[in-house]
Short mmCIF file of C-alpha atoms in Angstrom, two decimals:
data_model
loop_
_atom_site.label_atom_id
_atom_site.label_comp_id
_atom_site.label_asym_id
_atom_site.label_seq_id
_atom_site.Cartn_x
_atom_site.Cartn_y
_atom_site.Cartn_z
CA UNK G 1 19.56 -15.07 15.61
CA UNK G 2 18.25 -18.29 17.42
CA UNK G 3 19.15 -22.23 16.51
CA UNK G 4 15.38 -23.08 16.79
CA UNK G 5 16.63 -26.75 16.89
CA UNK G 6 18.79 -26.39 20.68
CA UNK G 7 16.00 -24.28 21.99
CA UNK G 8 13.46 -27.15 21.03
CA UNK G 9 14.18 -28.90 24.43
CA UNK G 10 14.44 -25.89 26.43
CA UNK G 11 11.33 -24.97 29.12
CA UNK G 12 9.03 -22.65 27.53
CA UNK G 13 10.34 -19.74 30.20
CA UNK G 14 13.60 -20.24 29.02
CA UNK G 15 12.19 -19.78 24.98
CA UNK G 16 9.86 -17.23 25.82
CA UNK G 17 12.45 -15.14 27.77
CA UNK G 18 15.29 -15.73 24.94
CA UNK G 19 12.58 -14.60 22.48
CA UNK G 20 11.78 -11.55 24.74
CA UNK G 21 15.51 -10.62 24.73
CA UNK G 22 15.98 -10.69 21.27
CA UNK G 23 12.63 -8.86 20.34
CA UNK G 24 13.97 -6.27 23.19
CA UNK G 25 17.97 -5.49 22.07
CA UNK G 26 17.30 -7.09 17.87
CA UNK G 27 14.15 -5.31 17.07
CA UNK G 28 14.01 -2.35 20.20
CA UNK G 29 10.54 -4.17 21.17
CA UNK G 30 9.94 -3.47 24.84
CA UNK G 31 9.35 -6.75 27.19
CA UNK G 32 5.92 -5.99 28.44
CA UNK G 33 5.77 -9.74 29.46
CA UNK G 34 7.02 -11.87 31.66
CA UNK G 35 7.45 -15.50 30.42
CA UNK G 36 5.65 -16.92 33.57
CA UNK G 37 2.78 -15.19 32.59
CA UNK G 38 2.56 -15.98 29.27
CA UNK G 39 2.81 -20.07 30.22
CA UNK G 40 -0.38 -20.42 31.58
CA UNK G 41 -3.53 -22.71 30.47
CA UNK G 42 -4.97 -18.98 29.53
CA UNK G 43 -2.68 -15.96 29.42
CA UNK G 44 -4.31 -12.44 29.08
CA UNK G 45 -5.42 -11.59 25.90
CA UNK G 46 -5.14 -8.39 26.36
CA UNK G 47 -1.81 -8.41 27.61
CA UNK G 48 -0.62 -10.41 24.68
CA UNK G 49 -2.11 -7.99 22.09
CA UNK G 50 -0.23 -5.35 23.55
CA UNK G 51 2.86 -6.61 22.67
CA UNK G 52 1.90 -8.26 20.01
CA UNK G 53 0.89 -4.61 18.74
CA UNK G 54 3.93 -2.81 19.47
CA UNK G 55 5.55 -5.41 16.45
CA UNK G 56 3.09 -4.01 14.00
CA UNK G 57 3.36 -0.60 15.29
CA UNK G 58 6.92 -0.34 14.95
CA UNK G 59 6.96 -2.74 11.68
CA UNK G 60 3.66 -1.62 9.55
CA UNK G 61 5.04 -2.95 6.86
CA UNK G 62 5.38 -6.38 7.87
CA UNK G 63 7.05 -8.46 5.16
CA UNK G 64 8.66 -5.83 3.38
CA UNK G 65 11.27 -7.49 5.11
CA UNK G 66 14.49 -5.57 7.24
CA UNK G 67 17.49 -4.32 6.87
CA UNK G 68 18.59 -4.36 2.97
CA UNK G 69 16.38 -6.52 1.75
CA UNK G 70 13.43 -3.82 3.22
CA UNK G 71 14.99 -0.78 1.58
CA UNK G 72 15.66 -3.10 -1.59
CA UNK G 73 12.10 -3.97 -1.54
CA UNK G 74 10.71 -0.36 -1.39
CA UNK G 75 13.46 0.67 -3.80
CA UNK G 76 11.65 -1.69 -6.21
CA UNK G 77 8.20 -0.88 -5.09
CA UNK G 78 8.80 2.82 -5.98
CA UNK G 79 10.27 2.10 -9.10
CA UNK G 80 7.89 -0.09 -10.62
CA UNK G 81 5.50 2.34 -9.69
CA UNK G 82 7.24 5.30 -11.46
CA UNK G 83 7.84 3.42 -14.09
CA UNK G 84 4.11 2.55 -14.56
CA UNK G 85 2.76 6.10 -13.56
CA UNK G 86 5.38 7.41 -16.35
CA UNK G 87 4.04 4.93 -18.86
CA UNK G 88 0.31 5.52 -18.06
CA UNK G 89 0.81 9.59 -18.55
CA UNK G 90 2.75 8.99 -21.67
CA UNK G 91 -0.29 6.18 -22.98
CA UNK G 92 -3.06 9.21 -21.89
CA UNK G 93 -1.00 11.79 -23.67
CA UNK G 94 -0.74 10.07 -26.83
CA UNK G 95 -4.46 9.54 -26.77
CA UNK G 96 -5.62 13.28 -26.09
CA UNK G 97 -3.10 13.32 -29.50
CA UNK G 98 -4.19 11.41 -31.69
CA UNK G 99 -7.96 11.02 -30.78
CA UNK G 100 -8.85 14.16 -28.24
CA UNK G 101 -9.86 11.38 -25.43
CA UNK G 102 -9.41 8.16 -24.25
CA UNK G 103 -10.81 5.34 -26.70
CA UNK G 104 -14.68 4.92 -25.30
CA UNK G 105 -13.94 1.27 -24.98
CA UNK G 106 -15.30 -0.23 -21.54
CA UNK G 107 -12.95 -3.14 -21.57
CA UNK G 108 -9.34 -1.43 -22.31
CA UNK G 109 -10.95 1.01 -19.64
CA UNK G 110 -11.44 -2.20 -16.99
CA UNK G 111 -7.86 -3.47 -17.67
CA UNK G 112 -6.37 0.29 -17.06
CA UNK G 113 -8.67 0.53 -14.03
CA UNK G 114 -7.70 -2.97 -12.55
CA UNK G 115 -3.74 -1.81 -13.06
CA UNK G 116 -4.47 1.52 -11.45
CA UNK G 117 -5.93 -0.15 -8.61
CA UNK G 118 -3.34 -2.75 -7.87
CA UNK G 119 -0.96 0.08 -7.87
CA UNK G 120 -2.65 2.21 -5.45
CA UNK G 121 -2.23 0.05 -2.96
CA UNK G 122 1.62 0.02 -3.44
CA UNK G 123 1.16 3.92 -3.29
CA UNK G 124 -0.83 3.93 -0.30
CA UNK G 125 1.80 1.53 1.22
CA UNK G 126 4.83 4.51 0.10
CA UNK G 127 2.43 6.97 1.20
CA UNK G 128 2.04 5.50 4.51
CA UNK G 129 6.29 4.57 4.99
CA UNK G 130 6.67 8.26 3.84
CA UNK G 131 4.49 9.98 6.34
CA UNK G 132 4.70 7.71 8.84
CA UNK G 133 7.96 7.39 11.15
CA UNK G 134 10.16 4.82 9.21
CA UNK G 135 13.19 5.41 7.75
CA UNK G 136 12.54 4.86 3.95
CA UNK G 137 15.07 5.65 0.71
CA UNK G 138 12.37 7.69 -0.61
CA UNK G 139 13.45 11.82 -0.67
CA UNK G 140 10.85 14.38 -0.02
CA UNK G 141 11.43 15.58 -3.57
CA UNK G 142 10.96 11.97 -5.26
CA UNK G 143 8.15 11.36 -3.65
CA UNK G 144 6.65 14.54 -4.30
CA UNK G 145 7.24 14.05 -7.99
CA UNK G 146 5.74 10.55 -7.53
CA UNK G 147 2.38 11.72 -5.99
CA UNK G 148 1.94 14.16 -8.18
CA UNK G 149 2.14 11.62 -10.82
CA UNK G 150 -0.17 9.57 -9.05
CA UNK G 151 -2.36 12.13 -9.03
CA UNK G 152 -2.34 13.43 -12.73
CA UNK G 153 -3.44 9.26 -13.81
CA UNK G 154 -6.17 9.19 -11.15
CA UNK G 155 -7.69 12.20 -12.81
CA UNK G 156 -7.31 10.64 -16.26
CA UNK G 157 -8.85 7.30 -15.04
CA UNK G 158 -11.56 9.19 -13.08
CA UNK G 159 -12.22 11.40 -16.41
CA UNK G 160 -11.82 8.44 -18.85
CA UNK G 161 -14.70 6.75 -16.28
CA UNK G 162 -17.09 10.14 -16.95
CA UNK G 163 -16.82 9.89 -20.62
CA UNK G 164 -17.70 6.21 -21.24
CA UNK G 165 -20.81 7.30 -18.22
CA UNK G 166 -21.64 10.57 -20.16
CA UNK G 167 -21.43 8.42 -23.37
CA UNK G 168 -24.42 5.91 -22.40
CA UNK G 169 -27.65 6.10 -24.34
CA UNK G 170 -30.52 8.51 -22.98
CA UNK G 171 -31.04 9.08 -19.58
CA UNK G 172 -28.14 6.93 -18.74
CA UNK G 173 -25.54 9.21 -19.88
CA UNK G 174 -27.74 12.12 -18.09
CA UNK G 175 -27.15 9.93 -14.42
CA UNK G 176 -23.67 9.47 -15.07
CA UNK G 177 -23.06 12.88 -15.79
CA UNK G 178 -24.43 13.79 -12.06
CA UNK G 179 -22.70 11.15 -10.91
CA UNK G 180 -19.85 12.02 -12.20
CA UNK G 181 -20.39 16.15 -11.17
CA UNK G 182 -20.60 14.59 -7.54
CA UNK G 183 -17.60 12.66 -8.01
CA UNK G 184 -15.89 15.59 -9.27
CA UNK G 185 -16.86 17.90 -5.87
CA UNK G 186 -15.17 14.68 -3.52
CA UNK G 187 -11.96 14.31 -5.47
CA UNK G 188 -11.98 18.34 -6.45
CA UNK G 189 -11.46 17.52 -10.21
#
């Protein structure tokens, strides 16, 4: 869009306006500024943040990139989470199978946990693109069957947590059991 090196010698006006422009008709970011009174010892803060904000209003996702390479990104951020969600139910199903529960081993519990919660932050990002107002190649139906998905593994994860609690030794299983009772009432389990 710009040959950073020509505009290297220009005034700042003349980069700040040609930066302006192309926010404005590129990225439909509205010039709130003028270039003269930006290049100051001390522009407005304020002003500045306003603008500034309308890029991360407008982009929330930031580096998911635009264009393509945006919808490829989600594309691949949805499917490596179904994928994982699919695998997780299938793992949890195979336990209740063959042993009634999820092993009561604290470490395999960790690992699960630490996977579940670097995906929920790719599902809160989907979550957010979905409900929000960007255009995302997500259908209401897919996503639907993805959140519900979601959903079913948090409940394992939260239930495989209350059995290694309810499994301590003496009163300690007794206090994880209430916590786990006032767990239940927050996430309606």
């Amino acid at each position: 869009l710009v040959d950073m090196e020509s505009m290297r010698h220009l005034p700042n006006t003349v980069r700040l306006e040609t930066a302006f422009n192309i926010a404005d008709t590129e990225l439909g970011i509205a010039p709130l500024l003028d270039p003269e009174d930006v290049d100051v010892d001390r522009p407005d803060e304020k002003s500045i943040m306003t603008y500034v904000a309308q890029f991360l209003h407008r982009y929330p996702e930031g580096s998911e990139g635009r264009g393509q390479d945006r919808f490829q990104s989600i594309e691949a951020q949805y499917s490596e989470l179904h994928v994982w969600l699919h695998e997780k139910i299938s793992w949890f199903d195979a336990m209740h199978q063959t042993r009634g529960q999820a092993p009561m081993d604290y470490k395999e519990y960790t690992k699960v946990l630490m996977e579940y919660k670097q995906k929920e932050e790719i599902h809160e990002r989907l979550r957010q693109l979905v409900e929000g107002s960007s255009q995302v190649g997500i259908s209401a139906d897919a996503w639907q069957e993805l959140d519900t998905n979601w959903q079913k593994v948090a409940a394992q994860v939260r239930h495989w947590q209350w059995l290694l609690d309810t499994g301590l030794p003496g009163d300690f299983g007794q206090i994880g059991e209430w916590l786990n009772q006032g767990e239940g009432l927050i996430y309606g389990d």
